[in-house]
Coordinates of C-alpha atoms in Angstrom, one line a residue:
X114 CA -7.0 -26.1 1.6
X115 CA -8.7 -26.6 5.0
X116 CA -5.8 -25.3 6.9
X117 CA -5.4 -22.3 4.6
X118 CA -9.1 -21.4 5.1
X119 CA -8.9 -21.9 8.9
X120 CA -5.9 -19.6 9.2
X121 CA -7.6 -16.9 7.0
X122 CA -10.6 -17.1 9.3
X123 CA -8.5 -16.7 12.4
X124 CA -6.9 -13.5 10.9
X125 CA -10.1 -12.0 9.5
X126 CA -11.9 -12.6 12.8
X127 CA -9.3 -10.4 14.6
X128 CA -10.2 -6.9 13.6
X129 CA -7.3 -4.6 13.1
X130 CA -8.1 -1.0 12.0
X131 CA -4.9 0.9 11.3
X132 CA -5.9 3.8 13.6
X133 CA -6.4 1.6 16.7
X134 CA -2.9 0.7 18.0
X135 CA -4.2 -1.8 20.5
X136 CA -6.2 -3.6 17.9
X137 CA -3.2 -3.8 15.6
X138 CA -1.0 -5.1 18.4
X139 CA -3.6 -7.8 19.2
X140 CA -3.7 -8.7 15.5
X141 CA 0.1 -9.1 15.6
X142 CA -0.4 -11.5 18.6
X143 CA -2.9 -13.6 16.6
X144 CA -0.7 -13.5 13.5
X145 CA 2.3 -14.6 15.6
X146 CA 0.4 -17.6 16.8
X147 CA -0.6 -18.6 13.2
X148 CA 2.9 -18.1 11.8
X149 CA 4.7 -19.8 14.7
X150 CA 2.5 -22.9 14.3
X151 CA 3.3 -23.1 10.6
X152 CA 7.0 -22.1 10.6
X153 CA 8.1 -23.5 14.0
X154 CA 9.6 -20.1 15.0
X155 CA 8.2 -16.9 16.3
X156 CA 8.7 -13.7 14.4
X157 CA 10.6 -10.6 15.5
X158 CA 8.2 -8.1 16.9
X159 CA 9.0 -4.6 15.8
X160 CA 7.1 -1.6 17.3
X161 CA 7.6 1.8 15.7
X162 CA 5.7 4.8 16.8
X163 CA 3.3 2.4 18.6
X164 CA 2.6 0.4 15.5
X165 CA 3.3 -3.3 15.5
X166 CA 5.1 -5.1 12.6
X167 CA 6.3 -8.7 12.4
X168 CA 9.3 -10.1 10.6
X169 CA 10.5 -13.7 10.0
X170 CA 14.0 -14.2 8.6
X171 CA 15.5 -17.5 7.6
X172 CA 19.2 -18.2 7.3
X173 CA 22.2 -16.4 8.5
X174 CA 22.9 -14.2 5.5
X175 CA 21.0 -11.3 4.1
X176 CA 17.5 -12.0 2.6
X177 CA 17.2 -12.8 -1.1
X178 CA 13.5 -13.0 -1.4
X179 CA 11.1 -10.7 0.5
X180 CA 7.4 -11.7 1.0
X181 CA 5.7 -8.4 1.9
X182 CA 2.2 -7.8 3.4
X183 CA 0.3 -6.0 6.0
X184 CA -2.2 -7.0 8.7
X185 CA -3.9 -3.7 9.3
X186 CA -7.2 -2.9 7.5
X187 CA -9.5 0.0 6.8
X188 CA -12.4 -1.7 8.6
X189 CA -13.4 -0.2 12.0
X190 CA -14.0 -2.2 15.1
X191 CA -17.4 -3.8 15.1
X192 CA -17.3 -4.5 11.3
X193 CA -17.6 -8.3 12.0
X194 CA -21.1 -7.7 13.3
X195 CA -22.2 -6.4 10.0
X196 CA -19.8 -8.2 7.7
X197 CA -19.3 -11.6 9.4
X198 CA -16.7 -14.1 8.2
X199 CA -18.3 -16.7 6.0
X200 CA -17.5 -19.3 3.2
X201 CA -20.5 -20.1 1.0
X202 CA -20.8 -21.2 -2.6
X203 CA -17.1 -20.9 -3.1
X204 CA -16.9 -17.3 -1.9
X205 CA -15.1 -16.2 1.3
X206 CA -16.2 -13.0 2.9
X207 CA -15.2 -10.9 5.9
X208 CA -13.6 -7.5 6.6
X209 CA -10.1 -7.4 5.3
X210 CA -10.2 -10.8 3.7
X211 CA -9.3 -9.6 0.2
X212 CA -7.1 -6.7 1.3
X213 CA -5.1 -8.5 2.5
X214 CA -5.4 -11.1 5.2
X215 CA -5.7 -14.0 2.8
X216 CA -2.5 -12.9 1.1
X217 CA -0.7 -12.8 4.5
X218 CA -1.8 -16.4 5.2
X219 CA -0.7 -17.5 1.7
X220 CA 2.8 -16.1 2.3
X221 CA 3.1 -18.0 5.6
X222 CA 1.9 -21.3 4.0
X223 CA 4.3 -20.9 1.1
X224 CA 7.3 -20.4 3.4
X225 CA 6.2 -23.4 5.4
X226 CA 6.2 -25.5 2.3
X227 CA 9.7 -24.7 1.2
X228 CA 12.3 -27.4 1.5
X229 CA 14.8 -24.7 2.4
X230 CA 13.8 -21.3 3.6
X231 CA 17.3 -19.9 3.7
X232 CA 17.3 -16.4 2.2
X233 CA 13.6 -15.8 2.7
X234 CA 12.2 -12.9 4.7
X235 CA 8.6 -12.3 5.6
X236 CA 7.6 -8.8 6.6
X237 CA 4.0 -8.0 7.7
X238 CA 3.5 -4.4 8.6
X239 CA 0.7 -2.7 10.6
X240 CA 0.3 0.7 9.0
X241 CA 0.1 0.2 5.2
X242 CA -3.5 1.5 4.9
X243 CA -2.5 4.9 6.3
X244 CA 0.6 5.3 4.1
X245 CA 3.2 3.3 6.1
X246 CA 4.5 6.2 8.1
X247 CA 6.4 4.1 10.6
X248 CA 7.2 1.0 8.4
X249 CA 8.7 2.6 5.3
X250 CA 12.2 2.6 6.5
X251 CA 11.8 -1.0 7.8
X252 CA 10.5 -2.1 4.4
X253 CA 13.3 -0.4 2.5
X254 CA 16.0 -1.8 4.8
X255 CA 14.6 -5.3 4.4
X256 CA 14.3 -5.1 0.6
X257 CA 17.8 -3.7 -0.1
X258 CA 19.9 -6.4 -1.8
X259 CA 17.0 -8.7 -2.4
X260 CA 16.7 -10.5 -5.8
X261 CA 12.9 -10.1 -5.7
X262 CA 10.1 -8.6 -3.6
X263 CA 6.8 -10.4 -3.9
X264 CA 3.8 -8.3 -2.6
X265 CA 0.8 -10.3 -1.4
X266 CA -1.7 -7.5 -2.0
X267 CA -4.9 -8.6 -3.6
X268 CA -5.0 -9.2 -7.3
X269 CA -6.4 -6.9 -10.0
X270 CA -9.5 -7.6 -12.0
X271 CA -9.7 -11.1 -13.2
X272 CA -6.8 -12.2 -11.1
X273 CA -4.3 -9.8 -12.8
X274 CA -0.9 -9.3 -11.3
X275 CA -0.1 -5.7 -10.7
X276 CA 2.9 -4.7 -12.7
X277 CA 2.5 -1.0 -12.5
X278 CA 1.3 1.3 -9.7
X279 CA 1.1 5.0 -9.6
X280 CA 3.3 6.9 -7.3
X281 CA 1.6 9.0 -4.6
X282 CA 2.3 12.5 -3.2
X283 CA 0.3 14.2 -0.5
X284 CA 0.4 17.9 0.3
X285 CA -1.1 20.3 2.8
X286 CA -1.2 23.9 1.6
X287 CA -1.9 26.5 4.3
X288 CA -2.6 30.2 3.6
X289 CA -2.2 32.7 6.4
X290 CA -4.1 35.9 6.1
X291 CA -5.5 38.4 8.6
X292 CA -8.9 38.4 10.3
X293 CA -11.2 41.4 10.3
X294 CA -14.9 42.1 10.9
X295 CA -16.7 41.3 7.6
X296 CA -19.2 44.1 8.1
X297 CA -17.3 46.9 9.9
X298 CA -13.9 46.8 8.2
X299 CA -13.4 44.0 5.7
X300 CA -10.7 46.1 3.9
X301 CA -8.4 45.6 6.9
X302 CA -8.5 41.8 6.5
X303 CA -6.5 39.5 4.2
X304 CA -8.9 36.9 3.0
X305 CA -7.2 33.6 3.2
X306 CA -10.3 32.0 1.7
X307 CA -9.9 33.9 -1.5
X308 CA -6.2 33.1 -1.7
X309 CA -6.7 29.4 -1.0
X310 CA -9.2 29.4 -3.8
X311 CA -6.5 30.7 -6.2
X312 CA -4.2 28.0 -4.9
X313 CA -6.8 25.3 -5.6
X314 CA -7.1 26.4 -9.2
X315 CA -3.3 26.5 -9.6
X316 CA -3.0 23.0 -8.1
X317 CA -5.7 21.6 -10.4
X318 CA -4.0 23.0 -13.4
X319 CA -0.9 20.8 -12.6
X320 CA -2.8 17.7 -13.7
X321 CA -1.9 16.1 -17.0
X322 CA -4.5 13.6 -18.1
X323 CA -2.5 12.7 -21.1
X324 CA 0.2 11.3 -18.9
X325 CA -2.1 9.9 -16.3
X326 CA -1.2 12.6 -13.8
X327 CA -4.0 13.5 -11.4
X328 CA -3.7 16.4 -8.9
X329 CA -6.8 16.5 -6.7
X330 CA -7.5 19.2 -4.1
X331 CA -9.5 16.9 -1.8
X332 CA -10.1 18.6 1.6
X333 CA -10.7 22.3 1.8
X334 CA -11.4 24.7 4.6
X335 CA -11.3 28.4 5.4
X336 CA -12.7 30.8 8.0
X337 CA -14.4 30.5 11.4
X338 CA -17.6 32.5 11.3
X339 CA -19.7 34.1 8.6
X340 CA -19.0 37.6 9.8
X341 CA -15.2 37.3 9.9
X342 CA -12.7 37.7 7.1
X343 CA -10.9 34.3 7.1
X344 CA -7.4 34.4 8.6
X345 CA -6.5 30.9 7.5
X346 CA -7.2 28.5 4.7
X347 CA -6.1 24.9 4.1
X348 CA -6.3 22.5 1.2
X349 CA -5.0 18.9 1.3
X350 CA -4.0 17.5 -2.1
X351 CA -3.7 14.0 -3.5
X352 CA -1.3 13.5 -6.5
X353 CA -0.9 10.3 -8.6
X354 CA 1.6 9.8 -11.3
X355 CA 3.0 6.9 -13.5
X356 CA 6.6 7.9 -13.6
X357 CA 9.3 9.6 -11.4
X358 CA 9.8 12.5 -13.8
X359 CA 6.2 13.6 -13.4
X360 CA 6.3 13.1 -9.7
X361 CA 9.3 15.5 -9.5
X362 CA 7.7 18.0 -11.8
X363 CA 4.5 18.3 -9.7
X364 CA 6.6 18.4 -6.5
X365 CA 8.6 21.4 -7.8
X366 CA 5.5 23.2 -8.9
X367 CA 3.6 22.7 -5.6
X368 CA 6.6 24.0 -3.7
X369 CA 6.8 27.0 -5.9
X370 CA 3.3 28.2 -5.0
X371 CA 3.1 31.8 -3.9
X372 CA 0.3 33.9 -2.4
X373 CA -1.9 35.9 -4.7
X374 CA -3.0 38.5 -2.1
X375 CA -0.5 41.0 -0.8
X376 CA 0.8 40.1 2.7
X377 CA -0.7 36.7 2.7
X378 CA 1.6 33.7 3.3
X379 CA 1.6 30.2 1.8
X380 CA 3.2 27.2 3.6
X381 CA 3.6 23.9 1.8
X382 CA 3.7 20.7 3.9
X383 CA 3.9 17.1 2.9
X384 CA 5.6 15.7 -0.2
X385 CA 6.3 12.5 -2.1
X386 CA 4.9 9.5 -0.2
X387 CA 5.5 6.6 -2.6
X388 CA 7.5 6.4 -5.8
X389 CA 5.9 4.8 -8.8
X390 CA 6.2 1.1 -9.4
X391 CA 7.2 1.2 -13.0
X392 CA 6.9 -1.6 -15.6
X393 CA 10.6 -2.0 -15.7
X394 CA 10.6 -3.1 -12.0
X395 CA 8.2 -6.0 -12.7
X396 CA 8.8 -7.1 -16.3
X397 CA 11.3 -9.8 -15.5
X398 CA 9.3 -11.3 -12.6
X399 CA 6.0 -11.2 -14.6
X400 CA 7.6 -13.0 -17.4
X401 CA 8.9 -15.7 -15.0
X402 CA 5.4 -15.9 -13.4
X403 CA 3.8 -16.5 -16.8
X404 CA 6.2 -19.3 -17.5
X405 CA 5.7 -21.0 -14.2
X406 CA 1.9 -20.6 -14.4
X407 CA 2.0 -22.5 -17.7
X408 CA 4.2 -25.2 -16.2
X409 CA 1.7 -25.6 -13.3
X410 CA -1.3 -25.8 -15.7
X411 CA -2.8 -22.5 -14.5
X412 CA -4.7 -20.2 -16.8
X413 CA -2.6 -17.6 -18.6
X414 CA -1.7 -14.7 -16.3
X415 CA -2.7 -11.2 -17.1
X416 CA -1.3 -7.9 -15.8
X417 CA -2.8 -4.6 -14.7
X418 CA -1.7 -1.1 -14.1
X419 CA -3.5 0.5 -11.2
X420 CA -3.8 3.9 -9.6
X421 CA -3.6 2.8 -6.1
X422 CA -0.2 2.4 -4.4
X423 CA 1.2 -0.3 -2.0
X424 CA 4.4 -1.0 -0.1
X425 CA 5.6 -2.5 -3.4
X426 CA 6.2 1.0 -4.5
X427 CA 8.9 1.4 -1.9
X428 CA 10.7 -1.8 -3.0
X429 CA 10.5 -0.9 -6.6
X430 CA 11.7 2.6 -5.8
X431 CA 15.0 1.1 -4.5
X432 CA 15.5 -0.8 -7.8
X433 CA 14.4 -4.1 -6.4
X434 CA 12.5 -6.3 -8.9
X435 CA 9.0 -6.3 -7.6
X436 CA 5.8 -8.2 -8.5
X437 CA 2.6 -7.1 -6.8
X438 CA -1.0 -8.4 -6.6
X439 CA 0.1 -12.0 -5.9
X440 CA -2.5 -12.4 -3.1
X441 CA -6.1 -13.5 -3.2
X442 CA -8.3 -13.3 -6.3
X443 CA -11.6 -11.6 -5.6
X444 CA -13.0 -8.1 -5.5
X445 CA -14.3 -5.4 -3.3
X446 CA -11.3 -4.1 -1.4
X447 CA -12.5 -1.6 1.3
X448 CA -16.1 -2.2 0.2
X449 CA -19.2 -4.0 1.4
X450 CA -18.8 -6.7 -1.2
X451 CA -15.2 -7.5 -0.3
X452 CA -14.7 -11.2 -1.0
X453 CA -12.2 -13.9 -2.1
X454 CA -12.7 -16.7 -4.6
X455 CA -11.9 -19.9 -2.7
X456 CA -11.0 -22.0 -5.7
X457 CA -8.2 -19.6 -6.6
X458 CA -6.4 -19.8 -3.3
X459 CA -4.5 -23.0 -3.9
X460 CA -3.6 -21.9 -7.4
X461 CA -2.2 -18.6 -6.3
X462 CA -0.4 -20.2 -3.4
X463 CA 1.2 -22.7 -5.8
X464 CA 2.3 -19.9 -8.1
X465 CA 3.9 -18.0 -5.3
X466 CA 5.7 -21.1 -4.0
X467 CA 7.1 -21.7 -7.5
X468 CA 8.2 -18.1 -7.9
X469 CA 10.0 -18.1 -4.5
X470 CA 11.8 -21.4 -5.2
X471 CA 12.8 -20.4 -8.7
X472 CA 14.3 -17.1 -7.6
X473 CA 16.1 -18.7 -4.7
X474 CA 17.6 -21.5 -6.7
X475 CA 17.9 -20.2 -10.3
X476 CA 17.5 -16.4 -10.4
X477 CA 21.2 -15.4 -10.4
X478 CA 22.4 -18.2 -12.7
X479 CA 19.8 -17.6 -15.4
X480 CA 19.8 -13.8 -15.2
X481 CA 16.1 -13.6 -14.4
X482 CA 16.8 -11.2 -11.6
X483 CA 19.9 -9.2 -10.6

């Protein structure tokens, strides 16, 4: 336990906001030191679009088990001054401890404990919190052919494993109109603000609460000065869905948007970012996790379906069995009260180790995973 806590402290005390490429690169240096000390081998350092990712592979063949995490956080530089690392009364605190530096350390300690690491790959990316723009291809390439992907994101409420995640789409809708003086000749303008307002209403109407589909126009702007007919309007949209069919329905509808005002133009950018992590992707591994938890004398595991997405959506989208939320138990991701329950760390680490060993040694023979 002492070594686990010390390594978590080392990572948490190295701030790594996704938007700061130098900070993420430095975090990768620190993580390399921690991982190399545990595993006896340095990771492969992969820099894509300036963002630093780390990968450890064991064995000569393709990986069979992927341990997936990220070392970037949402916390800006200087957060340690207001949210210092601490361990008091069984609670560990610090920026990014729950989401998800504790989980990254757990993955490294599990790999270090394995009697044979052959077939294991550990991938720790540096841009998950901003949608994995550079690492998606890397994640998908590493996951293809794996028997299981274990995602070390933080647990759900009460320590729940995350067996379903909504898929995410992001769009930017731009309307081009024509400027004119609002007082002298407004009739000569094409008011992009009015047209973008119609687009917002059309977008909101695509939501289907009964199916858990949300379509949220989130950022909206139009115009430049109060005495000018707006020549441009923009709305950025967040879409969340439980299943692929819904994701495709909304995508088709968004791309079919047309201007309401004569001679205005509508341009649609963006698209599907992460496919859903559906229950079918996690069912087999969750059943295995429950069996192993019982064997280890751990409390009965529970599962959760959550609206937030992770890199596990990418692995599940490939058809790779995926179990998420295997990281720290606690609360407050991205919030002032972010924390980890210390007593749960060894239990979760033992469960992950049992899962990895089971899949490596028994998965194919017993039909638990493909």
